PDB file of C-alpha atoms in Angstrom:
ATOM      1  CA  VAL L   1    -103.622 132.506  84.937  1.00  0.00           C
ATOM      2  CA  LEU L   2    -103.784 132.036  88.690  1.00  0.00           C
ATOM      3  CA  ALA L   3    -100.810 134.326  89.342  1.00  0.00           C
ATOM      4  CA  ASP L   4    -102.858 137.092  87.672  1.00  0.00           C
ATOM      5  CA  ARG L   5    -105.875 136.406  89.753  1.00  0.00           C
ATOM      6  CA  PHE L   6    -103.876 136.225  93.036  1.00  0.00           C
ATOM      7  CA  PRO L   7    -101.120 138.863  92.628  1.00  0.00           C
ATOM      8  CA  GLU L   8    -100.122 138.635  96.296  1.00  0.00           C
ATOM      9  CA  ALA L   9     -99.576 134.874  96.245  1.00  0.00           C
ATOM     10  CA  SER L  10     -96.062 133.517  96.579  1.00  0.00           C
ATOM     11  CA  LEU L  11     -94.929 131.804  93.374  1.00  0.00           C
ATOM     12  CA  VAL L  12     -93.488 128.336  93.909  1.00  0.00           C
ATOM     13  CA  THR L  13     -92.088 125.931  91.303  1.00  0.00           C
ATOM     14  CA  TRP L  14     -89.812 122.988  90.875  1.00  0.00           C
ATOM     15  CA  VAL L  15     -87.105 122.416  88.255  1.00  0.00           C
ATOM     16  CA  ARG L  16     -85.294 119.359  87.082  1.00  0.00           C
ATOM     17  CA  ASP L  17     -82.026 118.795  85.207  1.00  0.00           C
ATOM     18  CA  PRO L  18     -83.104 119.347  81.639  1.00  0.00           C
ATOM     19  CA  VAL L  19     -81.564 116.132  80.295  1.00  0.00           C
ATOM     20  CA  ASP L  20     -83.147 114.009  82.969  1.00  0.00           C
ATOM     21  CA  ARG L  21     -86.458 115.962  82.417  1.00  0.00           C
ATOM     22  CA  VAL L  22     -86.562 115.075  78.713  1.00  0.00           C
ATOM     23  CA  ALA L  23     -85.372 111.529  79.402  1.00  0.00           C
ATOM     24  CA  SER L  24     -88.181 111.075  81.960  1.00  0.00           C
ATOM     25  CA  SER L  25     -90.720 112.453  79.509  1.00  0.00           C
ATOM     26  CA  TYR L  26     -89.379 110.250  76.717  1.00  0.00           C
ATOM     27  CA  TYR L  27     -89.465 106.991  78.707  1.00  0.00           C
ATOM     28  CA  TYR L  28     -92.898 107.794  80.223  1.00  0.00           C
ATOM     29  CA  ARG L  29     -94.381 108.505  76.794  1.00  0.00           C
ATOM     30  CA  LEU L  30     -92.980 105.194  75.587  1.00  0.00           C
ATOM     31  CA  ARG L  31     -94.491 103.331  78.560  1.00  0.00           C
ATOM     32  CA  SER L  32     -97.799 105.266  78.631  1.00  0.00           C
ATOM     33  CA  PRO L  33     -98.685 106.791  75.357  1.00  0.00           C
ATOM     34  CA  ASP L  34    -100.919 109.832  75.271  1.00  0.00           C
ATOM     35  CA  TRP L  35    -102.372 109.776  71.775  1.00  0.00           C
ATOM     36  CA  GLN L  36    -103.683 113.378  72.271  1.00  0.00           C
ATOM     37  CA  HIS L  37    -100.171 114.738  72.685  1.00  0.00           C
ATOM     38  CA  PRO L  38     -98.606 115.520  69.238  1.00  0.00           C
ATOM     39  CA  GLY L  39     -95.083 114.894  70.524  1.00  0.00           C
ATOM     40  CA  CYS L  40     -96.069 111.461  71.860  1.00  0.00           C
ATOM     41  CA  VAL L  41     -97.760 110.594  68.521  1.00  0.00           C
ATOM     42  CA  GLU L  42     -94.634 111.616  66.618  1.00  0.00           C
ATOM     43  CA  LEU L  43     -92.428 109.606  69.051  1.00  0.00           C
ATOM     44  CA  HIS L  44     -94.293 106.391  68.356  1.00  0.00           C
ATOM     45  CA  GLU L  45     -95.035 106.887  64.677  1.00  0.00           C
ATOM     46  CA  LYS L  46     -91.450 107.744  63.853  1.00  0.00           C
ATOM     47  CA  LYS L  47     -89.864 105.546  66.557  1.00  0.00           C
ATOM     48  CA  LEU L  48     -87.723 108.536  67.635  1.00  0.00           C
ATOM     49  CA  SER L  49     -84.528 108.184  69.657  1.00  0.00           C
ATOM     50  CA  LEU L  50     -84.089 110.121  72.871  1.00  0.00           C
ATOM     51  CA  VAL L  51     -82.056 112.816  71.142  1.00  0.00           C
ATOM     52  CA  GLU L  52     -84.579 113.035  68.281  1.00  0.00           C
ATOM     53  CA  PHE L  53     -87.429 113.435  70.818  1.00  0.00           C
ATOM     54  CA  ALA L  54     -85.450 116.114  72.648  1.00  0.00           C
ATOM     55  CA  GLY L  55     -85.300 117.983  69.354  1.00  0.00           C
ATOM     56  CA  LEU L  56     -89.048 118.229  68.925  1.00  0.00           C
ATOM     57  CA  GLU L  57     -90.246 121.784  69.146  1.00  0.00           C
ATOM     58  CA  LEU L  58     -92.871 120.804  71.735  1.00  0.00           C
ATOM     59  CA  VAL L  59     -90.067 119.394  73.966  1.00  0.00           C
ATOM     60  CA  ARG L  60     -87.486 122.046  73.632  1.00  0.00           C
ATOM     61  CA  ASP L  61     -87.010 124.337  76.619  1.00  0.00           C
ATOM     62  CA  GLU L  62     -90.262 123.342  78.384  1.00  0.00           C
ATOM     63  CA  MET L  63     -89.268 124.669  81.752  1.00  0.00           C
ATOM     64  CA  THR L  64     -88.498 128.049  80.239  1.00  0.00           C
ATOM     65  CA  ARG L  65     -91.816 128.152  78.391  1.00  0.00           C
ATOM     66  CA  PHE L  66     -93.726 127.095  81.505  1.00  0.00           C
ATOM     67  CA  MET L  67     -92.234 130.031  83.463  1.00  0.00           C
ATOM     68  CA  GLY L  68     -93.217 132.376  80.692  1.00  0.00           C
ATOM     69  CA  ASN L  69     -92.145 135.946  81.277  1.00  0.00           C
ATOM     70  CA  ARG L  70     -91.261 135.128  84.918  1.00  0.00           C
ATOM     71  CA  LYS L  71     -87.680 134.942  86.035  1.00  0.00           C
ATOM     72  CA  PRO L  72     -86.318 132.867  88.934  1.00  0.00           C
ATOM     73  CA  ALA L  73     -86.081 135.924  91.102  1.00  0.00           C
ATOM     74  CA  ASP L  74     -89.978 136.270  90.777  1.00  0.00           C
ATOM     75  CA  PHE L  75     -90.400 133.084  92.799  1.00  0.00           C
ATOM     76  CA  ALA L  76     -90.611 132.828  96.518  1.00  0.00           C
ATOM     77  CA  PHE L  77     -89.324 129.326  96.221  1.00  0.00           C
ATOM     78  CA  ILE L  78     -87.767 127.083  93.509  1.00  0.00           C
ATOM     79  CA  GLY L  79     -87.186 123.426  94.426  1.00  0.00           C
ATOM     80  CA  ILE L  80     -84.588 121.247  92.685  1.00  0.00           C
ATOM     81  CA  VAL L  81     -85.952 117.751  91.882  1.00  0.00           C
ATOM     82  CA  GLU L  82     -82.538 116.133  92.142  1.00  0.00           C
ATOM     83  CA  LYS L  83     -82.141 117.675  95.627  1.00  0.00           C
ATOM     84  CA  ILE L  84     -85.624 116.790  96.786  1.00  0.00           C
ATOM     85  CA  GLU L  85     -84.845 116.262 100.511  1.00  0.00           C
ATOM     86  CA  ALA L  86     -82.841 119.522 100.851  1.00  0.00           C
ATOM     87  CA  SER L  87     -85.409 121.413  98.754  1.00  0.00           C
ATOM     88  CA  MET L  88     -88.272 120.162 100.822  1.00  0.00           C
ATOM     89  CA  ALA L  89     -86.530 121.085 104.058  1.00  0.00           C
ATOM     90  CA  GLN L  90     -86.037 124.630 102.619  1.00  0.00           C
ATOM     91  CA  PHE L  91     -89.619 124.730 101.599  1.00  0.00           C
ATOM     92  CA  TYR L  92     -90.909 123.711 105.026  1.00  0.00           C
ATOM     93  CA  ARG L  93     -88.695 126.324 106.739  1.00  0.00           C
ATOM     94  CA  ARG L  94     -89.558 129.030 104.178  1.00  0.00           C
ATOM     95  CA  PHE L  95     -93.331 128.645 104.512  1.00  0.00           C
ATOM     96  CA  GLY L  96     -93.518 127.367 108.114  1.00  0.00           C
ATOM     97  CA  VAL L  97     -95.344 124.204 107.253  1.00  0.00           C
ATOM     98  CA  PRO L  98     -94.762 120.848 108.947  1.00  0.00           C
ATOM     99  CA  PRO L  99     -93.028 118.166 106.956  1.00  0.00           C
ATOM    100  CA  VAL L 100     -95.107 115.540 105.249  1.00  0.00           C
ATOM    101  CA  PRO L 101     -94.219 112.176 103.791  1.00  0.00           C
ATOM    102  CA  LEU L 102     -93.137 112.507 100.168  1.00  0.00           C
ATOM    103  CA  PRO L 103     -94.850 110.033  97.851  1.00  0.00           C
ATOM    104  CA  ARG L 104     -92.912 108.628  94.946  1.00  0.00           C
ATOM    105  CA  GLU L 105     -95.417 108.344  92.191  1.00  0.00           C
ATOM    106  CA  ASN L 106     -95.007 107.735  88.458  1.00  0.00           C
ATOM    107  CA  ALA L 107     -91.468 106.478  88.917  1.00  0.00           C
ATOM    108  CA  ASN L 108     -89.927 104.643  85.901  1.00  0.00           C
ATOM    109  CA  PRO L 109     -89.823 101.016  87.028  1.00  0.00           C
ATOM    110  CA  GLU L 110     -86.925 100.260  84.604  1.00  0.00           C
ATOM    111  CA  ARG L 111     -84.561 102.951  86.069  1.00  0.00           C
ATOM    112  CA  SER L 112     -82.353 101.724  88.857  1.00  0.00           C
ATOM    113  CA  THR L 113     -80.396 104.880  89.546  1.00  0.00           C
ATOM    114  CA  SER L 114     -81.449 108.377  90.675  1.00  0.00           C
ATOM    115  CA  SER L 115     -80.767 109.826  87.218  1.00  0.00           C
ATOM    116  CA  TYR L 116     -80.940 108.486  83.752  1.00  0.00           C
ATOM    117  CA  GLU L 117     -77.884 106.751  82.399  1.00  0.00           C
ATOM    118  CA  ILE L 118     -77.254 108.844  79.242  1.00  0.00           C
ATOM    119  CA  ASN L 119     -73.842 108.766  77.571  1.00  0.00           C
ATOM    120  CA  ALA L 120     -71.833 112.062  77.449  1.00  0.00           C
ATOM    121  CA  ALA L 121     -72.338 112.561  73.736  1.00  0.00           C
ATOM    122  CA  GLU L 122     -76.117 112.194  73.927  1.00  0.00           C
ATOM    123  CA  ARG L 123     -76.160 114.480  77.061  1.00  0.00           C
ATOM    124  CA  GLU L 124     -74.272 117.142  75.148  1.00  0.00           C
ATOM    125  CA  GLN L 125     -76.605 116.865  72.150  1.00  0.00           C
ATOM    126  CA  ILE L 126     -79.665 117.204  74.365  1.00  0.00           C
ATOM    127  CA  LEU L 127     -78.176 120.186  76.324  1.00  0.00           C
ATOM    128  CA  ALA L 128     -77.532 121.914  72.989  1.00  0.00           C
ATOM    129  CA  LEU L 129     -81.158 121.553  72.096  1.00  0.00           C
ATOM    130  CA  LYS L 130     -82.304 122.821  75.483  1.00  0.00           C
ATOM    131  CA  HIS L 131     -79.911 125.715  76.008  1.00  0.00           C
ATOM    132  CA  ALA L 132     -82.537 128.021  77.611  1.00  0.00           C
ATOM    133  CA  ASP L 133     -83.555 125.324  80.098  1.00  0.00           C
ATOM    134  CA  ALA L 134     -79.908 124.514  80.893  1.00  0.00           C
ATOM    135  CA  ALA L 135     -79.207 128.224  81.685  1.00  0.00           C
ATOM    136  CA  LEU L 136     -82.439 128.426  83.692  1.00  0.00           C
ATOM    137  CA  TYR L 137     -81.624 125.334  85.655  1.00  0.00           C
ATOM    138  CA  GLN L 138     -78.091 126.658  86.446  1.00  0.00           C
ATOM    139  CA  THR L 139     -79.670 129.876  87.776  1.00  0.00           C
ATOM    140  CA  CYS L 140     -82.091 127.926  89.912  1.00  0.00           C
ATOM    141  CA  LEU L 141     -79.228 125.725  91.219  1.00  0.00           C
ATOM    142  CA  GLU L 142     -77.284 128.814  92.211  1.00  0.00           C
ATOM    143  CA  ARG L 143     -80.288 130.287  94.039  1.00  0.00           C
ATOM    144  CA  HIS L 144     -80.883 126.911  95.790  1.00  0.00           C
ATOM    145  CA  ARG L 145     -77.183 126.876  96.895  1.00  0.00           C
ATOM    146  CA  ALA L 146     -77.246 130.481  98.046  1.00  0.00           C
ATOM    147  CA  ALA L 147     -80.367 129.817 100.105  1.00  0.00           C
ATOM    148  CA  ALA L 148     -78.786 126.824 101.703  1.00  0.00           C
ATOM    149  CA  GLU L 149     -75.584 128.772 102.420  1.00  0.00           C
ATOM    150  CA  THR L 150     -77.579 131.677 103.949  1.00  0.00           C
ATOM    151  CA  ARG L 151     -79.422 129.164 106.139  1.00  0.00           C
ATOM    152  CA  SER L 152     -76.126 127.559 107.111  1.00  0.00           C
ATOM    153  CA  ASP L 153     -74.614 130.914 107.957  1.00  0.00           C
ATOM    154  CA  ARG L 154     -77.475 131.860 110.142  1.00  0.00           C
ATOM    155  CA  THR L 155     -77.511 128.505 112.016  1.00  0.00           C
ATOM    156  CA  GLY L 156     -73.782 128.193 112.243  1.00  0.00           C
ATOM    157  CA  GLY L 157     -73.802 124.931 110.421  1.00  0.00           C
TER     158      GLY L 157
END
């Protein structure tokens, strides 16, 4: 793991609303199957619904698994995908790097809104399957909000 090889490095990551994250993965895998990915194979073979896909063990709580034993406090920066502009502004300030244009790659051509249109019942079902990711996301949102408020307090705006 790179973090083990470079213990002094600042850890940086991005998180996404867990329901939108699984919906994005679902629709991407429908459009662009990866026949080496067992979840994708199961999705296509069984013609899974979004909620059924969200229930696959490989899909549950992915953000939490990716972070491993690290906690949000271990990261120098955590960006929020849904707040990309504000997150990038925080990132540039935090690390003293100049802004760069943000490419928008791999966007779902069939989605017309900034988040996926998922009815309330499905959203609740998916959140119940991704409870660790939902808690992690809330913690990251709170950290992001606190960083923005701290910045606002320091700048008077």
